[in-house]
mmCIF file with all atom_site columns, C-alpha atoms in Angstrom:
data_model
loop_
_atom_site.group_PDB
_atom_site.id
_atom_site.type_symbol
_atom_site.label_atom_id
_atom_site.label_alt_id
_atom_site.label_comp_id
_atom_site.label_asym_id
_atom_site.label_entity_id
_atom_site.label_seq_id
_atom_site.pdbx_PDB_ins_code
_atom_site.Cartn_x
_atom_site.Cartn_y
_atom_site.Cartn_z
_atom_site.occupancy
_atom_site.B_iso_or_equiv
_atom_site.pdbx_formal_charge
_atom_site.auth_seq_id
_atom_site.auth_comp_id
_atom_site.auth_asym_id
_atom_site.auth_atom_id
_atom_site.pdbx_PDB_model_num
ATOM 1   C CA . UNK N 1 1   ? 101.984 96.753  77.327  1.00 0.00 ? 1225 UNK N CA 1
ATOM 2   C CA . UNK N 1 2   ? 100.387 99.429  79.219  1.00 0.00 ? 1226 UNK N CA 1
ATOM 3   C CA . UNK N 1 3   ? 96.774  99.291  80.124  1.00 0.00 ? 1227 UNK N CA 1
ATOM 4   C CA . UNK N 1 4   ? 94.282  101.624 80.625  1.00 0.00 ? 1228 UNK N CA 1
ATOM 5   C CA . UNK N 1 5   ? 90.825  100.959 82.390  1.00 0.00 ? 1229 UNK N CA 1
ATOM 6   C CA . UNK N 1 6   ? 88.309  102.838 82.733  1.00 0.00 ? 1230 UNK N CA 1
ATOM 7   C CA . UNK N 1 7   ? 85.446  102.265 85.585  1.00 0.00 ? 1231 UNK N CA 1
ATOM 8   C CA . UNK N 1 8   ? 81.685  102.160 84.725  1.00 0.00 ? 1232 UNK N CA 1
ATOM 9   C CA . UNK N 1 9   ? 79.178  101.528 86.508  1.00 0.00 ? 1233 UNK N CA 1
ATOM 10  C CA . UNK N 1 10  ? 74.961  101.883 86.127  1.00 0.00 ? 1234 UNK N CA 1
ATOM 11  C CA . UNK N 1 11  ? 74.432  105.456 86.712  1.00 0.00 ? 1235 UNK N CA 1
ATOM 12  C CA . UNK N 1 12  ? 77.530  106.740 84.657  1.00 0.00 ? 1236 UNK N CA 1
ATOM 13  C CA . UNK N 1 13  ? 77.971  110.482 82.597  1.00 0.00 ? 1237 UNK N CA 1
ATOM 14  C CA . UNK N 1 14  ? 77.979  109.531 79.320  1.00 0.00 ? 1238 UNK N CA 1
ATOM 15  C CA . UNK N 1 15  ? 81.096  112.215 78.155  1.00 0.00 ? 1239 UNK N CA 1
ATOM 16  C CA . UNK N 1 16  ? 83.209  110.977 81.403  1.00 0.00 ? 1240 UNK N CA 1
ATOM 17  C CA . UNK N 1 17  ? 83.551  107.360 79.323  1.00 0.00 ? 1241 UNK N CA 1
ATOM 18  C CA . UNK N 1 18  ? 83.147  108.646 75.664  1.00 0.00 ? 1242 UNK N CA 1
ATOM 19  C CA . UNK N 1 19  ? 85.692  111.243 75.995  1.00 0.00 ? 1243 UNK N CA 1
ATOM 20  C CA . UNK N 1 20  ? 88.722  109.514 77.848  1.00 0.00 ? 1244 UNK N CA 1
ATOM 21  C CA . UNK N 1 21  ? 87.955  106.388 75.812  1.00 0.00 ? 1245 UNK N CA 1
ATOM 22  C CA . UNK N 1 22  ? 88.171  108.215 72.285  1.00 0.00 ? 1246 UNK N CA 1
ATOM 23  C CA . UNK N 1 23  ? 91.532  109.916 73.619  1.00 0.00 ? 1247 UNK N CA 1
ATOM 24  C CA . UNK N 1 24  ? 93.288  107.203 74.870  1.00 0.00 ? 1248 UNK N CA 1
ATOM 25  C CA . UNK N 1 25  ? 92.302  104.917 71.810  1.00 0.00 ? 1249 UNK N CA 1
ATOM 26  C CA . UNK N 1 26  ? 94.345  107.625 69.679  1.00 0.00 ? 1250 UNK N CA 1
ATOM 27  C CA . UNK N 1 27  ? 97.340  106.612 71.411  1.00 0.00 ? 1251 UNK N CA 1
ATOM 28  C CA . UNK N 1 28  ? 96.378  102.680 71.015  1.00 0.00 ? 1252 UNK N CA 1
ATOM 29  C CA . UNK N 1 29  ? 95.658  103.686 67.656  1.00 0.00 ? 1253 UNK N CA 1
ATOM 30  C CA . UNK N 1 30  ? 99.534  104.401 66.763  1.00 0.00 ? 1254 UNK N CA 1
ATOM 31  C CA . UNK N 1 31  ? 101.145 102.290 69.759  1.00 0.00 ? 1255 UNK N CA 1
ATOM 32  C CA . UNK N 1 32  ? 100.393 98.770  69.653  1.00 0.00 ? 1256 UNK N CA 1
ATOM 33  C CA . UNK N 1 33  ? 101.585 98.176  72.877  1.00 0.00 ? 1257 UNK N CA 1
ATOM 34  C CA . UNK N 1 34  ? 98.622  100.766 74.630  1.00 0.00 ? 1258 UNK N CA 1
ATOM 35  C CA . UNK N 1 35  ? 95.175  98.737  75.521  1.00 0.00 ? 1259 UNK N CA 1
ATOM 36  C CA . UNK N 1 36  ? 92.282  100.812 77.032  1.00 0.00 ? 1260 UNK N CA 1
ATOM 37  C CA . UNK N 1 37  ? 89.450  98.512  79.028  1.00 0.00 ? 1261 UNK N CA 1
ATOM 38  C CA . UNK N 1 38  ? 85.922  99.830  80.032  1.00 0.00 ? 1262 UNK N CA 1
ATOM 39  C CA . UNK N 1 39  ? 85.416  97.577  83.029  1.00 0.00 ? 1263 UNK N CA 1
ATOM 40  C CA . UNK N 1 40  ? 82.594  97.335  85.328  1.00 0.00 ? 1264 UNK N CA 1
ATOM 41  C CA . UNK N 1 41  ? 81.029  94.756  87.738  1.00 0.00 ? 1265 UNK N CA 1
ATOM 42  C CA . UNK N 1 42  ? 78.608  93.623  84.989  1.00 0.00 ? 1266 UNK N CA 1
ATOM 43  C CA . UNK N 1 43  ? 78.958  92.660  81.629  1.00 0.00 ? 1267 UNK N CA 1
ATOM 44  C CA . UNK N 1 44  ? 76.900  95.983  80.542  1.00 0.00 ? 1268 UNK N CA 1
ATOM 45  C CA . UNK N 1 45  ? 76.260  99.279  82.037  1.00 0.00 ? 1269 UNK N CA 1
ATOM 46  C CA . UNK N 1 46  ? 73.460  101.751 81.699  1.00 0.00 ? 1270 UNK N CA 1
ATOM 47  C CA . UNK N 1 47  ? 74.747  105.563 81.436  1.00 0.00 ? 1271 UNK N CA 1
ATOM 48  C CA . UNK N 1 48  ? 72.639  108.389 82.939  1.00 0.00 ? 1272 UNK N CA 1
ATOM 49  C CA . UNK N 1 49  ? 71.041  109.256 79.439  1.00 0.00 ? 1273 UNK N CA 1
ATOM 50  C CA . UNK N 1 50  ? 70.032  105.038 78.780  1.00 0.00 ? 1274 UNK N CA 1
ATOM 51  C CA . UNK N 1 51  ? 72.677  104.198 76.730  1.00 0.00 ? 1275 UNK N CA 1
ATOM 52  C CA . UNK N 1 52  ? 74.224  100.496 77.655  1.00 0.00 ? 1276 UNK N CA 1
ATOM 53  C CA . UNK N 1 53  ? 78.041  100.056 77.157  1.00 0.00 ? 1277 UNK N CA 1
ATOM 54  C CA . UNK N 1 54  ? 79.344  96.540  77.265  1.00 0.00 ? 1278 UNK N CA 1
ATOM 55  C CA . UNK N 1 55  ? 82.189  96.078  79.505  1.00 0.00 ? 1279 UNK N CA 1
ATOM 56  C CA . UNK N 1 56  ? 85.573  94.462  78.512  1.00 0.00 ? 1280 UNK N CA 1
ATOM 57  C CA . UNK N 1 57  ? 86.199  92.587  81.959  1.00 0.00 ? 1281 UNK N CA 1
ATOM 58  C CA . UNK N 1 58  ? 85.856  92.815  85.745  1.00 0.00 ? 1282 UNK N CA 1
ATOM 59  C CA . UNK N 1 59  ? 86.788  95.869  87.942  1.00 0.00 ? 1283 UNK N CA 1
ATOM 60  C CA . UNK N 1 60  ? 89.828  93.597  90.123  1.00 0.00 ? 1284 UNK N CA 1
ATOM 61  C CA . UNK N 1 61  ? 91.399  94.117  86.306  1.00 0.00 ? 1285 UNK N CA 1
ATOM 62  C CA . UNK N 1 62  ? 91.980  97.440  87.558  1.00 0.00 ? 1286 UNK N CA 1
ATOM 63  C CA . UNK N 1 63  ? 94.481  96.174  90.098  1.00 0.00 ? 1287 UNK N CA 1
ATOM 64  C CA . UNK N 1 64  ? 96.880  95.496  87.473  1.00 0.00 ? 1288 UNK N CA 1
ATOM 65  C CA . UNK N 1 65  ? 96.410  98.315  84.808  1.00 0.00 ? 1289 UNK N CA 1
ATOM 66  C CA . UNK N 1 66  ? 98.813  101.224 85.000  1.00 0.00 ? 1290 UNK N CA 1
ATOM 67  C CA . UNK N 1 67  ? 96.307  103.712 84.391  1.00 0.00 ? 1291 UNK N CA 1
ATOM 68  C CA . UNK N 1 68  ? 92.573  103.449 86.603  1.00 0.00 ? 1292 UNK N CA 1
ATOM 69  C CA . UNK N 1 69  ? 90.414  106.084 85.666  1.00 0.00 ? 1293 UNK N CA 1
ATOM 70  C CA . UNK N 1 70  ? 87.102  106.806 87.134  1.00 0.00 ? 1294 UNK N CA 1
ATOM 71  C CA . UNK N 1 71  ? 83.984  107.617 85.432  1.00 0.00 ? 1295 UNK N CA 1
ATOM 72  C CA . UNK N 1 72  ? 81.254  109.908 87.206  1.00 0.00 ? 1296 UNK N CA 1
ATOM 73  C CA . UNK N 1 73  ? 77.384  110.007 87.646  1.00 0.00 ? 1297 UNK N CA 1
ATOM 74  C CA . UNK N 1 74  ? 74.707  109.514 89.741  1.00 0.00 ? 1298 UNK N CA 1
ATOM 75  C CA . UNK N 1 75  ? 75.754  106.086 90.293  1.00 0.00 ? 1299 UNK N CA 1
ATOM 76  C CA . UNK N 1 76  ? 78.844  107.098 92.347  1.00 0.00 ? 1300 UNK N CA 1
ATOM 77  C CA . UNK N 1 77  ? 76.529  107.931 95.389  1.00 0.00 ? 1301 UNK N CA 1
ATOM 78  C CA . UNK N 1 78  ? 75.188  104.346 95.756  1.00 0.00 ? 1302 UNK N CA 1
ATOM 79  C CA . UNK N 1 79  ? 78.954  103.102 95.008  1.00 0.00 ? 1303 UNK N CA 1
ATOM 80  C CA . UNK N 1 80  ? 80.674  105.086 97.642  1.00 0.00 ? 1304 UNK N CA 1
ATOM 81  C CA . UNK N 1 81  ? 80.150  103.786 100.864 1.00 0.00 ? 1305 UNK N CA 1
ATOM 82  C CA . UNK N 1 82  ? 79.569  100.375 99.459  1.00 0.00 ? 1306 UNK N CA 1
ATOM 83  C CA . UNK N 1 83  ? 82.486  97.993  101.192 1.00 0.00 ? 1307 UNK N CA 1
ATOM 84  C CA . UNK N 1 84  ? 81.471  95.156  99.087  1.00 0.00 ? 1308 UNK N CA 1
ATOM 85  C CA . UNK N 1 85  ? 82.205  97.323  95.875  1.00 0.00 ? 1309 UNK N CA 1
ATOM 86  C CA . UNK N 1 86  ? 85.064  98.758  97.129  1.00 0.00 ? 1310 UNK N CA 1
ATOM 87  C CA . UNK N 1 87  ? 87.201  96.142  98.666  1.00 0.00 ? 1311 UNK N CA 1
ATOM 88  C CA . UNK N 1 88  ? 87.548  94.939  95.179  1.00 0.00 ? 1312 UNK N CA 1
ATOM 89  C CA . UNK N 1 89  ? 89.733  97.650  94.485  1.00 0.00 ? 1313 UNK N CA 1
ATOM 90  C CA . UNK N 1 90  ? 93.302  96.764  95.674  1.00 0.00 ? 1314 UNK N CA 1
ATOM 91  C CA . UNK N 1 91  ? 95.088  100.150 94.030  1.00 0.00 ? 1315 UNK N CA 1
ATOM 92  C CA . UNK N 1 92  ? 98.554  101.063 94.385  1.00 0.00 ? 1316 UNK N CA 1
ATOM 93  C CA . UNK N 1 93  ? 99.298  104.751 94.246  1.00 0.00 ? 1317 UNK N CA 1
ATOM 94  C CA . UNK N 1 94  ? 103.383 103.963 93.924  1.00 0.00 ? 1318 UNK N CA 1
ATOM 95  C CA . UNK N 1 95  ? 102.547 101.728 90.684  1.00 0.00 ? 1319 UNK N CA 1
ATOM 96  C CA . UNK N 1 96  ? 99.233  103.352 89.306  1.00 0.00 ? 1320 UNK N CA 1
ATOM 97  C CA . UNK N 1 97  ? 98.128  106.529 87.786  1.00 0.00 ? 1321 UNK N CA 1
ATOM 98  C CA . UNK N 1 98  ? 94.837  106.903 90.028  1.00 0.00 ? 1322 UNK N CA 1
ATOM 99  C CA . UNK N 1 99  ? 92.054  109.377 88.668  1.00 0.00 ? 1323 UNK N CA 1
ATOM 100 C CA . UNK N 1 100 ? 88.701  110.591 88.175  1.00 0.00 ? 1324 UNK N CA 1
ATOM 101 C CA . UNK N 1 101 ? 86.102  112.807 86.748  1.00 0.00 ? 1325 UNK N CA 1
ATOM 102 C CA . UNK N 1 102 ? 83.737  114.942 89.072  1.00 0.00 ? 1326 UNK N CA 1
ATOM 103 C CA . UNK N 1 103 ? 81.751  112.271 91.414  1.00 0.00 ? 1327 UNK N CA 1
ATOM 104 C CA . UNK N 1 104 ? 84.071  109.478 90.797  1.00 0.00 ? 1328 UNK N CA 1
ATOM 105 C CA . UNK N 1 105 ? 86.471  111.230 93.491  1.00 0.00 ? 1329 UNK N CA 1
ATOM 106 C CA . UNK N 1 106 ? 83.721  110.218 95.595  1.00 0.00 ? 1330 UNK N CA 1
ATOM 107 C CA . UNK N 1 107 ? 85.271  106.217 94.370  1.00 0.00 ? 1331 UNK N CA 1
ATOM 108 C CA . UNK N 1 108 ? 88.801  107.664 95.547  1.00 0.00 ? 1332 UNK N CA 1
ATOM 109 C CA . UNK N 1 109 ? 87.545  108.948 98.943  1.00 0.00 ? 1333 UNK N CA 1
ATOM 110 C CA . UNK N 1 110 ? 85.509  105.769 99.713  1.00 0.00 ? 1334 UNK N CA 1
ATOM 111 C CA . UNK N 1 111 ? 88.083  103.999 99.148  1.00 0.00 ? 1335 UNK N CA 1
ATOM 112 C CA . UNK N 1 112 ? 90.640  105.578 101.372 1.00 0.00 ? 1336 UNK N CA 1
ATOM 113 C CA . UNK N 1 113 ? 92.695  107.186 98.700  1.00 0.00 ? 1337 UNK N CA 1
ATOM 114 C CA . UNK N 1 114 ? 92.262  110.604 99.497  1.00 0.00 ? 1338 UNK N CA 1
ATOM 115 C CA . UNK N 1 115 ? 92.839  110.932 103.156 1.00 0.00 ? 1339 UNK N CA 1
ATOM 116 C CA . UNK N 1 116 ? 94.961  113.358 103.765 1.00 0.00 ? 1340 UNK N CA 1
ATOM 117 C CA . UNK N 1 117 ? 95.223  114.900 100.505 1.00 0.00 ? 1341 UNK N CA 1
ATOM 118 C CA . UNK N 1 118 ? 93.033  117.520 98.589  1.00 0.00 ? 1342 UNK N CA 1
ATOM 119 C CA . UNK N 1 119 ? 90.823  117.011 95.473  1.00 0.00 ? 1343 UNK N CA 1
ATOM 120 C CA . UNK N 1 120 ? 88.442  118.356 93.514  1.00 0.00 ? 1344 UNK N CA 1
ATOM 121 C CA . UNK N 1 121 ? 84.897  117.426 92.361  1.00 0.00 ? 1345 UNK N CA 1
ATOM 122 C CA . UNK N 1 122 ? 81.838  118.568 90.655  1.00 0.00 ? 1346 UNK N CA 1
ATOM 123 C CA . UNK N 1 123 ? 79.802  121.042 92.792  1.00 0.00 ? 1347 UNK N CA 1
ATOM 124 C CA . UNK N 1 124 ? 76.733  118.783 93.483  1.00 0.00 ? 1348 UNK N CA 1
ATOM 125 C CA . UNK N 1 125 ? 79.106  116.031 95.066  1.00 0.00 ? 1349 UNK N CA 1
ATOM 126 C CA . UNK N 1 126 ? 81.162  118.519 97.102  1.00 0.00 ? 1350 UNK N CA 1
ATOM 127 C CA . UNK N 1 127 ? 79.423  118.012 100.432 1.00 0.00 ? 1351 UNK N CA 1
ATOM 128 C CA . UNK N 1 128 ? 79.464  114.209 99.893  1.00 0.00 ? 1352 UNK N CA 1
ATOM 129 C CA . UNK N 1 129 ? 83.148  114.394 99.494  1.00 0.00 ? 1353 UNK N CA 1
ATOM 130 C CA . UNK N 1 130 ? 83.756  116.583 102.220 1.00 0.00 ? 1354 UNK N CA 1
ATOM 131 C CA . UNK N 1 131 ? 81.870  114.046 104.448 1.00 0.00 ? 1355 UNK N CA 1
ATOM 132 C CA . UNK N 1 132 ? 85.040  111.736 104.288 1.00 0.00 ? 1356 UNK N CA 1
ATOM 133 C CA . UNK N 1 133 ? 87.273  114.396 105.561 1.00 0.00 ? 1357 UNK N CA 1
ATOM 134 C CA . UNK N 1 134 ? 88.744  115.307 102.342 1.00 0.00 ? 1358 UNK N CA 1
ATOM 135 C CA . UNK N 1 135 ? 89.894  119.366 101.520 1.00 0.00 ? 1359 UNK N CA 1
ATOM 136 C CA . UNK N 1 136 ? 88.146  120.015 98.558  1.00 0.00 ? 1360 UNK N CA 1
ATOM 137 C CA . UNK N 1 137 ? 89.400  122.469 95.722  1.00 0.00 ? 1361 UNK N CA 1
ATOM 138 C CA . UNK N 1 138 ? 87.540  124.588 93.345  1.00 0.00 ? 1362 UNK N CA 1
ATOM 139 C CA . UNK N 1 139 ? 90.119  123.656 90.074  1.00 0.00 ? 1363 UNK N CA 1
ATOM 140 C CA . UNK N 1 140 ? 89.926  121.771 87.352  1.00 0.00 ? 1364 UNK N CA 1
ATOM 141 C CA . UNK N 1 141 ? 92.513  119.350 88.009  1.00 0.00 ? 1365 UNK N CA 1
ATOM 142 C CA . UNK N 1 142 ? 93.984  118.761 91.192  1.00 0.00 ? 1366 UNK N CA 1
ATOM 143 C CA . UNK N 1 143 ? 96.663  116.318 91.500  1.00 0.00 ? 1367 UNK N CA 1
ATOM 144 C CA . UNK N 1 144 ? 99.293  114.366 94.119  1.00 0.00 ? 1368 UNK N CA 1
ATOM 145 C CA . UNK N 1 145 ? 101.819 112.264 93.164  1.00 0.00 ? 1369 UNK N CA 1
ATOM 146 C CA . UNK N 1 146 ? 99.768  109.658 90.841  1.00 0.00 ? 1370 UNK N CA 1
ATOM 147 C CA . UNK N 1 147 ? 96.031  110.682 91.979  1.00 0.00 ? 1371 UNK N CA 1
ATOM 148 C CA . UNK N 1 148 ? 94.191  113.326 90.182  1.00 0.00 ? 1372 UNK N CA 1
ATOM 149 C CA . UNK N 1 149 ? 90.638  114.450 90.657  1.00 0.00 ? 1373 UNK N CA 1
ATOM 150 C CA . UNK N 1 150 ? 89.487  116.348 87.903  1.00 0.00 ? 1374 UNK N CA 1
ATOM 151 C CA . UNK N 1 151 ? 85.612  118.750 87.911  1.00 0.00 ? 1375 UNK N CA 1
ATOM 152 C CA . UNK N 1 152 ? 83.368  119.980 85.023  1.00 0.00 ? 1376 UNK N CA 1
ATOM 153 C CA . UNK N 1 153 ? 82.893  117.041 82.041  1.00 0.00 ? 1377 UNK N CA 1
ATOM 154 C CA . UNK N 1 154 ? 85.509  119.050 79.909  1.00 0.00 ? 1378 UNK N CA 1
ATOM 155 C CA . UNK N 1 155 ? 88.375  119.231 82.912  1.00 0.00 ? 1379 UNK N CA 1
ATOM 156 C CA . UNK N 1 156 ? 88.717  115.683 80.991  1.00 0.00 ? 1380 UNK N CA 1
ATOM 157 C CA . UNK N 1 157 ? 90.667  117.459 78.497  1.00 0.00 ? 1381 UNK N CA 1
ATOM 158 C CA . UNK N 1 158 ? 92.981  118.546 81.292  1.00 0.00 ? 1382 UNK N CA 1
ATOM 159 C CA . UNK N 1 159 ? 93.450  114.842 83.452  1.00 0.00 ? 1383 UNK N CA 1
ATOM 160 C CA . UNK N 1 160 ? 93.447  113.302 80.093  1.00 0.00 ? 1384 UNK N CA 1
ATOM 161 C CA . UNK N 1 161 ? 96.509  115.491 78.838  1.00 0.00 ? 1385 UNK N CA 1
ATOM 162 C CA . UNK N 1 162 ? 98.170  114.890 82.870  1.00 0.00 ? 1386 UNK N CA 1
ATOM 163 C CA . UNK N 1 163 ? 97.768  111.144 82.234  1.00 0.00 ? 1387 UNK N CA 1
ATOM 164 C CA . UNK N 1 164 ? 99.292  111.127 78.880  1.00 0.00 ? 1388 UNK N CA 1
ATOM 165 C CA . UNK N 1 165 ? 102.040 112.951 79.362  1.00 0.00 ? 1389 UNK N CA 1
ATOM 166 C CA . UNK N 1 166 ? 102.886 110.683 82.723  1.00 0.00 ? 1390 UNK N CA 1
ATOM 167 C CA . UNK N 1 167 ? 102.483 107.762 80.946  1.00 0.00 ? 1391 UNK N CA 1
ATOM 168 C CA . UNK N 1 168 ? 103.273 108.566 76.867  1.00 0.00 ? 1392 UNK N CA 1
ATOM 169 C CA . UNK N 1 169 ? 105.554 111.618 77.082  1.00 0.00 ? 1393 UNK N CA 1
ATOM 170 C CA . UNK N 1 170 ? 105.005 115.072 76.485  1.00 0.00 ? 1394 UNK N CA 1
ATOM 171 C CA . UNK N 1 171 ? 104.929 114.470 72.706  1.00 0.00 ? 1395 UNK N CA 1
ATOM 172 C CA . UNK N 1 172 ? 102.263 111.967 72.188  1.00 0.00 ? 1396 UNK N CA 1
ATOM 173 C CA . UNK N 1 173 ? 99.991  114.121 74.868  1.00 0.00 ? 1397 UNK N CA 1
ATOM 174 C CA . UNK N 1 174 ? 100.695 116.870 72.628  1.00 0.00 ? 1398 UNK N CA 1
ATOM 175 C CA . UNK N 1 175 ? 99.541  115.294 69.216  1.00 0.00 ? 1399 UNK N CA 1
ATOM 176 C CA . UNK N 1 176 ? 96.897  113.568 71.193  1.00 0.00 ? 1400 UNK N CA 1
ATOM 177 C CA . UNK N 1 177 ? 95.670  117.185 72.640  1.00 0.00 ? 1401 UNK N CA 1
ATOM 178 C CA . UNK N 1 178 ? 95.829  118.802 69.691  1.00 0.00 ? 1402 UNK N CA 1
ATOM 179 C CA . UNK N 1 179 ? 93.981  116.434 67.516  1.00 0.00 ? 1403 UNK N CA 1
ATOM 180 C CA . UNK N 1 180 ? 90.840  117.342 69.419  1.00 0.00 ? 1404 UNK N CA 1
ATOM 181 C CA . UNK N 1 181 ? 91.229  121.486 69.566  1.00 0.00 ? 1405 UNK N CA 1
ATOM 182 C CA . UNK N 1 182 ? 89.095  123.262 66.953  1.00 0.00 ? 1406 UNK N CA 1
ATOM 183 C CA . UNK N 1 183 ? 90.570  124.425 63.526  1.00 0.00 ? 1407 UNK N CA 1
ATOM 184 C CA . UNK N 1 184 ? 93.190  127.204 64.400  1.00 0.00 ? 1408 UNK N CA 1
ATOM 185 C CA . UNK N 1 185 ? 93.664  127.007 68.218  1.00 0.00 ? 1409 UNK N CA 1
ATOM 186 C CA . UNK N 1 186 ? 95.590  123.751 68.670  1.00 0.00 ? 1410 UNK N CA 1
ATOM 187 C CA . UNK N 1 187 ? 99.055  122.723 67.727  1.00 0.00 ? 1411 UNK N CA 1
ATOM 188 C CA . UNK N 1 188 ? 99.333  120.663 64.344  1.00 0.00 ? 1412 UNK N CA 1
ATOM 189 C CA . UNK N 1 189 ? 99.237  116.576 64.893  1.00 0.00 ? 1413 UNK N CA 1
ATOM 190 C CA . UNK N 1 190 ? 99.837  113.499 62.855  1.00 0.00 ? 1414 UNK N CA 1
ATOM 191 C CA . UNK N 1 191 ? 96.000  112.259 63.146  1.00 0.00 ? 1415 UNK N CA 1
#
């Protein structure tokens, strides 16, 4: 079984949930042995625009699942310097794929992961990142070994397709991908 989580918390871009959560489901969808997990610290979360997502289990689930992916939002700057939040995490860049959308590198940094590599973020939250001694890159996608940092709500499309094809192979990415391109420009799938 291979599990998937992905971190909410109050605060949270609605698309950097909806998105990766409609993708990887696809792949649940025709392998039985895929789960994907919204977890959070409560048993609901609030996105930015109001809506409230109900949470499938705690964040220390994370610690186990081979794939932790981090949402973004305004709720990452109350998150990132908070110890109590982020001792919780016990992630294991040898054993997990590590990644996140925009501000949720800000997650990453906080929590140690991205000392002495680069990353990438959304360009409000570069200066916060930067304040934890991290290089920051203006890409997409920016990865290292299993963490990826990934900017701009639709760079999901990118660190979505990275994380598939790490974890599902190169053809399930590609049916995955292309069931989402519009008529004409993507490849044909099984969906």
């Amino acid at each position: 079984m291979k599990t998937v989580a992905l971190v909410v918390f109050d605060n949270f871009t609605d698309i950097d949930l909806f998105l990766p959560w409609d993708l990887f489901n696809r792949v649940r969808l025709r392998d039985k042995q895929w789960e994907v997990k919204i977890l959070g610290t409560a048993p609901r979360h609030q996105s930015q625009t109001g809506l409230f997502v109900d949470t499938h289990g705690s964040i220390e689930e994370a610690n186990t699942a081979d794939v932790v992916f981090f949402t973004s939002g305004a709720g990452t700057r109350k998150l990132m310097r908070d110890e109590s939040y982020l001792t919780r995490f016990k992630l294991n860049p040898e054993k997990q794929v590590i990644c996140s959308m925009c501000s949720g590198s800000l997650l990453l940094a906080g929590m140690g992961l991205l000392n002495d590599i680069s990353a990438t973020t959304y360009p409000t939250a570069v200066e916060a990142l930067k304040s934890f001694g991290v290089e920051v890159e203006e890409k997409p996608l920016v990865t290292h070994g299993n963490i990826a940092t990934a900017a701009g709500c639709l760079a999901a499309l990118d660190l979505i397709s990275w994380v598939l094809e790490k974890t599902a192979g190169a053809n399930i990415k590609d049916d995955v991908m292309a069931s989402v391109q519009p008529v004409g420009k993507g490849l044909e799938c099984i969906y």
